[in-house]
Short mmCIF file of C-alpha atoms in Angstrom, two decimals:
data_model
loop_
_atom_site.label_atom_id
_atom_site.label_comp_id
_atom_site.label_asym_id
_atom_site.label_seq_id
_atom_site.Cartn_x
_atom_site.Cartn_y
_atom_site.Cartn_z
CA MET A 1 -81.40 68.31 7.65
CA LYS A 2 -84.04 68.26 10.56
CA LEU A 3 -83.86 69.27 14.25
CA GLY A 4 -85.36 67.00 16.59
CA PHE A 5 -84.87 65.85 20.08
CA LEU A 6 -84.23 62.98 22.57
CA THR A 7 -87.24 62.21 24.51
CA ALA A 8 -85.33 60.74 27.54
CA CYS A 9 -85.48 64.35 29.24
CA LEU A 10 -88.93 63.87 29.52
CA PRO A 11 -89.71 60.44 31.03
CA GLU A 12 -92.92 61.72 33.09
CA SER A 13 -94.98 62.42 29.69
CA ASP A 14 -96.44 60.37 27.29
CA LEU A 15 -95.09 59.97 23.69
CA THR A 16 -98.47 61.42 22.40
CA ASP A 17 -97.84 64.55 24.53
CA ILE A 18 -94.20 64.94 23.63
CA ALA A 19 -94.76 64.65 19.93
CA ARG A 20 -97.44 67.26 20.02
CA TRP A 21 -95.57 69.60 21.87
CA ALA A 22 -92.60 69.19 19.91
CA ALA A 23 -94.28 69.78 16.53
CA ASN A 24 -95.94 72.80 18.04
CA GLN A 25 -92.45 74.19 19.01
CA GLY A 26 -91.37 73.66 15.65
CA TYR A 27 -89.46 70.71 16.08
CA GLU A 28 -89.22 68.12 12.75
CA ALA A 29 -88.15 64.69 14.65
CA LEU A 30 -87.72 62.71 17.85
CA GLU A 31 -85.22 60.28 19.00
CA VAL A 32 -87.74 57.97 21.28
CA ALA A 33 -86.27 56.40 24.60
CA GLY A 34 -86.62 52.69 24.38
CA TRP A 35 -85.57 51.79 27.70
CA PRO A 36 -87.00 48.48 29.23
CA ALA A 37 -89.43 48.85 32.23
CA PRO A 38 -89.36 49.73 35.12
CA ASP A 39 -87.00 52.14 33.68
CA ASP A 40 -89.72 55.42 32.73
CA ARG A 41 -87.59 56.45 29.61
CA ASN A 42 -89.72 53.86 27.71
CA HIS A 43 -91.65 55.98 25.19
CA ILE A 44 -91.80 52.98 22.73
CA LYS A 45 -92.38 49.66 24.58
CA VAL A 46 -89.71 47.99 23.32
CA ASP A 47 -89.98 45.10 25.64
CA CYS A 48 -93.41 44.48 24.68
CA PHE A 49 -93.56 45.46 21.07
CA ASP A 50 -96.46 44.10 19.35
CA GLU A 51 -98.95 45.10 16.69
CA ALA A 52 -101.04 47.53 19.17
CA GLU A 53 -97.63 49.05 20.32
CA ASN A 54 -96.47 49.48 16.40
CA ALA A 55 -99.85 51.01 15.65
CA ARG A 56 -99.93 53.67 18.53
CA VAL A 57 -96.44 55.01 17.55
CA ARG A 58 -97.07 54.94 13.89
CA ARG A 59 -100.27 56.79 14.62
CA ILE A 60 -98.51 59.44 16.84
CA PHE A 61 -95.69 60.10 14.08
CA THR A 62 -98.36 60.27 11.26
CA GLU A 63 -100.78 62.48 13.24
CA THR A 64 -97.91 64.89 13.93
CA GLY A 65 -95.93 64.56 10.79
CA LEU A 66 -92.58 64.17 12.96
CA THR A 67 -90.00 61.57 12.06
CA LEU A 68 -88.79 59.09 14.17
CA SER A 69 -84.77 59.39 13.95
CA SER A 70 -83.71 56.75 16.16
CA ILE A 71 -84.72 54.28 19.25
CA ALA A 72 -82.15 55.31 22.09
CA TYR A 73 -81.26 52.94 24.37
CA TYR A 74 -77.82 53.88 25.79
CA GLU A 75 -76.29 50.89 28.35
CA ASN A 76 -73.05 49.02 28.92
CA ASN A 77 -73.16 46.27 26.38
CA LEU A 78 -69.71 45.06 27.63
CA HIS A 79 -70.82 45.01 31.30
CA PRO A 80 -69.44 41.79 32.81
CA GLU A 81 -72.43 40.67 34.60
CA GLN A 82 -75.71 42.48 32.83
CA GLY A 83 -74.01 42.56 29.31
CA PRO A 84 -75.82 39.75 27.74
CA GLN A 85 -79.34 41.20 28.89
CA VAL A 86 -78.25 44.72 27.25
CA ASN A 87 -77.11 43.03 24.04
CA ALA A 88 -80.81 41.16 23.96
CA HIS A 89 -82.68 44.58 24.57
CA VAL A 90 -80.64 46.01 21.79
CA MET A 91 -82.07 43.45 19.25
CA ARG A 92 -85.28 44.20 20.50
CA CYS A 93 -84.77 47.86 19.81
CA VAL A 94 -83.58 46.94 16.43
CA ASP A 95 -87.03 44.69 15.51
CA ALA A 96 -88.64 47.66 16.49
CA ALA A 97 -87.14 50.17 14.51
CA ALA A 98 -87.33 47.52 11.18
CA ALA A 99 -91.15 47.58 11.94
CA LEU A 100 -91.66 51.10 12.20
CA GLY A 101 -89.40 52.00 9.49
CA CYS A 102 -86.76 53.78 11.78
CA PRO A 103 -83.01 53.85 10.27
CA THR A 104 -81.08 53.96 13.59
CA VAL A 105 -80.76 52.33 16.94
CA GLY A 106 -78.58 54.35 19.26
CA THR A 107 -76.41 52.72 22.04
CA PHE A 108 -72.94 52.69 23.68
CA ILE A 109 -69.98 50.23 23.31
CA GLY A 110 -69.55 50.25 27.04
CA ARG A 111 -66.82 48.62 29.00
CA ASP A 112 -65.61 45.99 31.31
CA PRO A 113 -63.96 48.02 33.85
CA GLY A 114 -61.97 45.20 35.11
CA LEU A 115 -60.52 44.69 32.04
CA PRO A 116 -57.81 46.62 30.26
CA VAL A 117 -58.71 48.59 27.09
CA ARG A 118 -57.27 45.96 24.52
CA ASP A 119 -58.96 42.93 26.21
CA ASN A 120 -62.34 45.15 25.98
CA LEU A 121 -62.05 45.74 22.28
CA LYS A 122 -61.49 42.14 21.86
CA ARG A 123 -64.78 41.40 23.62
CA ALA A 124 -66.52 44.13 21.99
CA GLU A 125 -65.92 42.77 18.27
CA ASP A 126 -67.37 39.44 19.70
CA VAL A 127 -70.30 41.07 20.86
CA PHE A 128 -70.99 43.39 18.27
CA GLY A 129 -70.22 41.51 15.21
CA PRO A 130 -73.52 39.63 15.72
CA LEU A 131 -75.64 42.72 16.59
CA VAL A 132 -74.44 44.33 13.67
CA GLU A 133 -75.22 41.67 11.61
CA TYR A 134 -78.74 41.25 13.07
CA ALA A 135 -78.84 44.61 12.66
CA THR A 136 -78.14 44.79 8.75
CA ALA A 137 -80.40 42.00 8.16
CA ARG A 138 -83.45 44.27 9.18
CA GLY A 139 -82.61 47.21 7.74
CA VAL A 140 -81.05 49.51 10.73
CA GLU A 141 -77.91 50.58 11.52
CA LEU A 142 -76.38 50.69 14.98
CA VAL A 143 -75.26 54.10 16.15
CA ILE A 144 -72.71 54.69 18.99
CA GLU A 145 -72.67 58.06 21.16
CA ASN A 146 -69.06 58.96 21.45
CA CYS A 147 -69.86 59.53 25.25
CA VAL A 148 -67.24 58.93 27.60
CA MET A 149 -69.07 57.74 30.65
CA LYS A 150 -66.59 58.09 33.44
CA SER A 151 -69.56 56.94 35.88
CA TRP A 152 -68.97 53.48 34.72
CA HIS A 153 -65.37 53.40 35.95
CA PRO A 154 -64.47 53.13 39.60
CA ASP A 155 -61.73 55.51 38.90
CA GLY A 156 -63.30 58.10 36.44
CA TYR A 157 -61.74 56.69 33.20
CA PRO A 158 -63.78 56.31 30.00
CA GLY A 159 -66.35 53.76 30.53
CA ASN A 160 -67.50 53.75 26.98
CA LEU A 161 -64.71 52.79 24.27
CA ALA A 162 -65.94 55.27 21.34
CA TYR A 163 -64.93 58.41 23.02
CA SER A 164 -62.21 59.60 20.80
CA PRO A 165 -61.58 59.40 16.49
CA GLU A 166 -58.76 56.70 17.24
CA LEU A 167 -61.76 54.52 18.58
CA TRP A 168 -64.39 55.69 15.92
CA GLU A 169 -62.12 54.29 13.24
CA TRP A 170 -61.92 50.68 15.18
CA MET A 171 -65.55 50.76 15.50
CA PHE A 172 -66.10 51.70 11.92
CA THR A 173 -64.39 48.35 10.90
CA LEU A 174 -67.39 46.51 12.90
CA GLY A 175 -70.09 48.42 10.67
CA LEU A 176 -70.89 50.43 13.28
CA LYS A 177 -71.84 53.96 12.83
CA LEU A 178 -71.31 57.22 14.90
CA ASN A 179 -73.97 59.34 16.84
CA TYR A 180 -71.83 62.70 16.94
CA ASP A 181 -72.22 64.54 19.96
CA PRO A 182 -69.59 67.24 20.18
CA SER A 183 -70.11 68.06 23.91
CA HIS A 184 -68.04 65.23 24.78
CA LEU A 185 -65.20 66.18 22.69
CA VAL A 186 -65.01 69.68 24.35
CA ALA A 187 -64.67 67.80 27.80
CA LEU A 188 -61.82 65.92 26.58
CA GLY A 189 -59.96 68.93 24.84
CA ILE A 190 -60.64 67.68 21.43
CA ASP A 191 -61.69 70.31 18.88
CA PRO A 192 -65.24 69.03 17.85
CA VAL A 193 -64.76 70.39 13.92
CA ALA A 194 -61.60 68.85 13.75
CA ALA A 195 -62.31 65.69 14.79
CA LEU A 196 -66.04 65.65 12.91
CA ARG A 197 -64.59 66.71 9.29
CA PRO A 198 -62.64 63.39 8.41
CA TYR A 199 -65.65 61.05 9.21
CA ILE A 200 -68.94 62.40 8.51
CA SER A 201 -69.61 59.75 5.85
CA ASN A 202 -69.41 57.71 9.03
CA VAL A 203 -72.11 59.58 11.01
CA ALA A 204 -75.58 58.28 11.01
CA HIS A 205 -77.04 60.55 13.59
CA VAL A 206 -76.19 63.57 15.63
CA GLN A 207 -76.89 64.65 19.23
CA ALA A 208 -77.16 68.11 19.93
CA LYS A 209 -75.58 68.84 23.71
CA ASP A 210 -73.13 71.75 24.72
CA THR A 211 -70.39 71.73 27.44
CA GLN A 212 -69.79 74.66 29.94
CA ILE A 213 -66.25 74.78 31.62
CA LEU A 214 -66.43 76.00 34.98
CA PRO A 215 -63.78 78.79 35.46
CA GLY A 216 -61.17 77.69 37.51
CA ALA A 217 -62.55 74.30 38.76
CA ILE A 218 -59.83 72.18 36.57
CA ASP A 219 -56.92 74.02 38.36
CA ARG A 220 -58.28 72.34 41.38
CA HIS A 221 -59.01 68.86 40.07
CA GLY A 222 -57.28 68.64 37.00
CA PHE A 223 -58.34 67.16 33.57
CA TYR A 224 -59.49 63.47 35.46
CA GLY A 225 -61.86 65.61 37.63
CA PRO A 226 -62.59 65.48 41.38
CA ILE A 227 -61.98 62.11 43.32
CA SER A 228 -64.56 63.15 46.07
CA GLY A 229 -68.27 64.30 45.87
CA GLU A 230 -67.22 68.00 44.51
CA LYS A 231 -68.62 68.73 40.89
CA GLY A 232 -66.23 68.54 38.31
CA TRP A 233 -64.56 71.09 35.92
CA TYR A 234 -67.39 71.23 33.26
CA ARG A 235 -71.13 70.40 33.05
CA PHE A 236 -73.76 69.94 30.38
CA ARG A 237 -75.73 72.49 28.88
CA VAL A 238 -78.40 72.78 26.10
CA PRO A 239 -77.11 74.04 23.04
CA GLY A 240 -76.12 77.65 23.28
CA LEU A 241 -75.11 78.31 26.61
CA GLY A 242 -71.65 76.39 26.43
CA GLN A 243 -68.23 76.57 24.32
CA VAL A 244 -69.50 74.47 21.27
CA ASP A 245 -69.54 76.76 18.05
CA TRP A 246 -72.67 75.52 16.68
CA THR A 247 -72.58 77.56 13.67
CA ARG A 248 -68.80 75.74 12.53
CA VAL A 249 -70.53 72.24 13.79
CA ILE A 250 -73.28 72.34 11.60
CA ASP A 251 -71.76 74.34 8.61
CA THR A 252 -69.12 71.50 8.76
CA LEU A 253 -72.27 68.61 8.72
CA TYR A 254 -73.77 70.71 5.78
CA GLU A 255 -70.09 70.71 3.87
CA GLY A 256 -69.62 67.03 4.32
CA GLY A 257 -73.10 66.13 3.13
CA TYR A 258 -74.83 65.02 5.78
CA ASP A 259 -78.67 65.39 5.91
CA GLY A 260 -80.23 63.45 8.69
CA VAL A 261 -81.39 64.35 12.15
CA VAL A 262 -79.79 66.90 14.77
CA SER A 263 -81.33 65.83 18.37
CA VAL A 264 -81.27 67.58 20.98
CA GLU A 265 -80.05 65.81 24.10
CA HIS A 266 -81.15 67.94 27.08
CA GLU A 267 -78.85 66.96 30.17
CA ASP A 268 -78.93 70.46 31.37
CA PRO A 269 -78.82 70.68 35.37
CA VAL A 270 -80.30 74.37 35.11
CA TRP A 271 -83.33 73.71 32.95
CA SER A 272 -84.25 70.36 34.78
CA GLY A 273 -86.54 69.79 37.60
CA SER A 274 -89.81 70.11 36.06
CA THR A 275 -91.66 69.18 32.79
CA GLU A 276 -91.92 73.17 31.98
CA ARG A 277 -87.83 73.89 32.88
CA VAL A 278 -87.16 70.93 30.49
CA ARG A 279 -89.59 72.31 27.99
CA THR A 280 -88.03 75.77 28.53
CA GLY A 281 -84.60 74.25 28.24
CA LEU A 282 -85.44 72.54 24.79
CA GLY A 283 -86.87 75.91 23.67
CA ILE A 284 -83.42 77.81 24.37
CA ALA A 285 -81.89 75.00 22.22
CA TYR A 286 -84.69 75.30 19.41
CA ARG A 287 -83.87 78.72 19.12
CA THR A 288 -80.12 78.34 19.04
CA LEU A 289 -80.11 75.94 16.34
CA ARG A 290 -83.31 76.65 14.29
CA HIS A 291 -81.54 79.20 12.00
CA LEU A 292 -78.59 76.89 11.21
CA VAL A 293 -80.28 73.60 10.80
CA GLN A 294 -82.08 73.85 7.45
CA GLY A 295 -84.35 70.92 5.48
#
């Protein structure tokens, strides 16, 4: 395995600077943000990917010796209005990944909040069938993060229909793979290791994020969280500052034969607010995981 991180946490930084810093810190891989402009999470310019951009990105990874593990574009592929534009950009990400020799593109299933789950699953089959076919023809796998995305639903229900093992089994039948993130399972009351063990052969990428349970908060809001603007009963942290047992998670991945990248996804509100604070958070994550993730 190799240890990396998702570049979306450093939107103000150039990919060259991110890669050099990552390599100097001992990181071995990057999961690179590929959102379309004007979104500043576009460290690979997927929406205007040409020979010059291809050469620029290849040069960065050649000079630093890092691995490009995935192009990241996590948006709602089932959005009732914007879905077709999201689908089209996923295909552009696939084209860029194929040109760069990158094995995966990461995205969400998403959801139309105006439809029940069963209708959404039928829509997803119609949407992702062509997307998987397009990616497979170019030697790229589509990986889906198991994030709940409650903010995509007006009542805070799951907005990304890939949050549980039941739904993983469904999406595997479409040819999709899992970008496994244990932090979201903690927030659903699911044991991350018990959920992972049967599905390791379908894991094509791993994101490392932690979840900190806030004492007493669930007694006020309940499992579904607040209906007001109050904070919920958990928050995401960098690995080592939450409830995830990283020794068990990484050991289970090794035992199951996973040999890909473990990519830190930094969404820690404590270690945010500036480039230096984000880098400090990435340093905490590195020190937590380095002795566990061995090449």
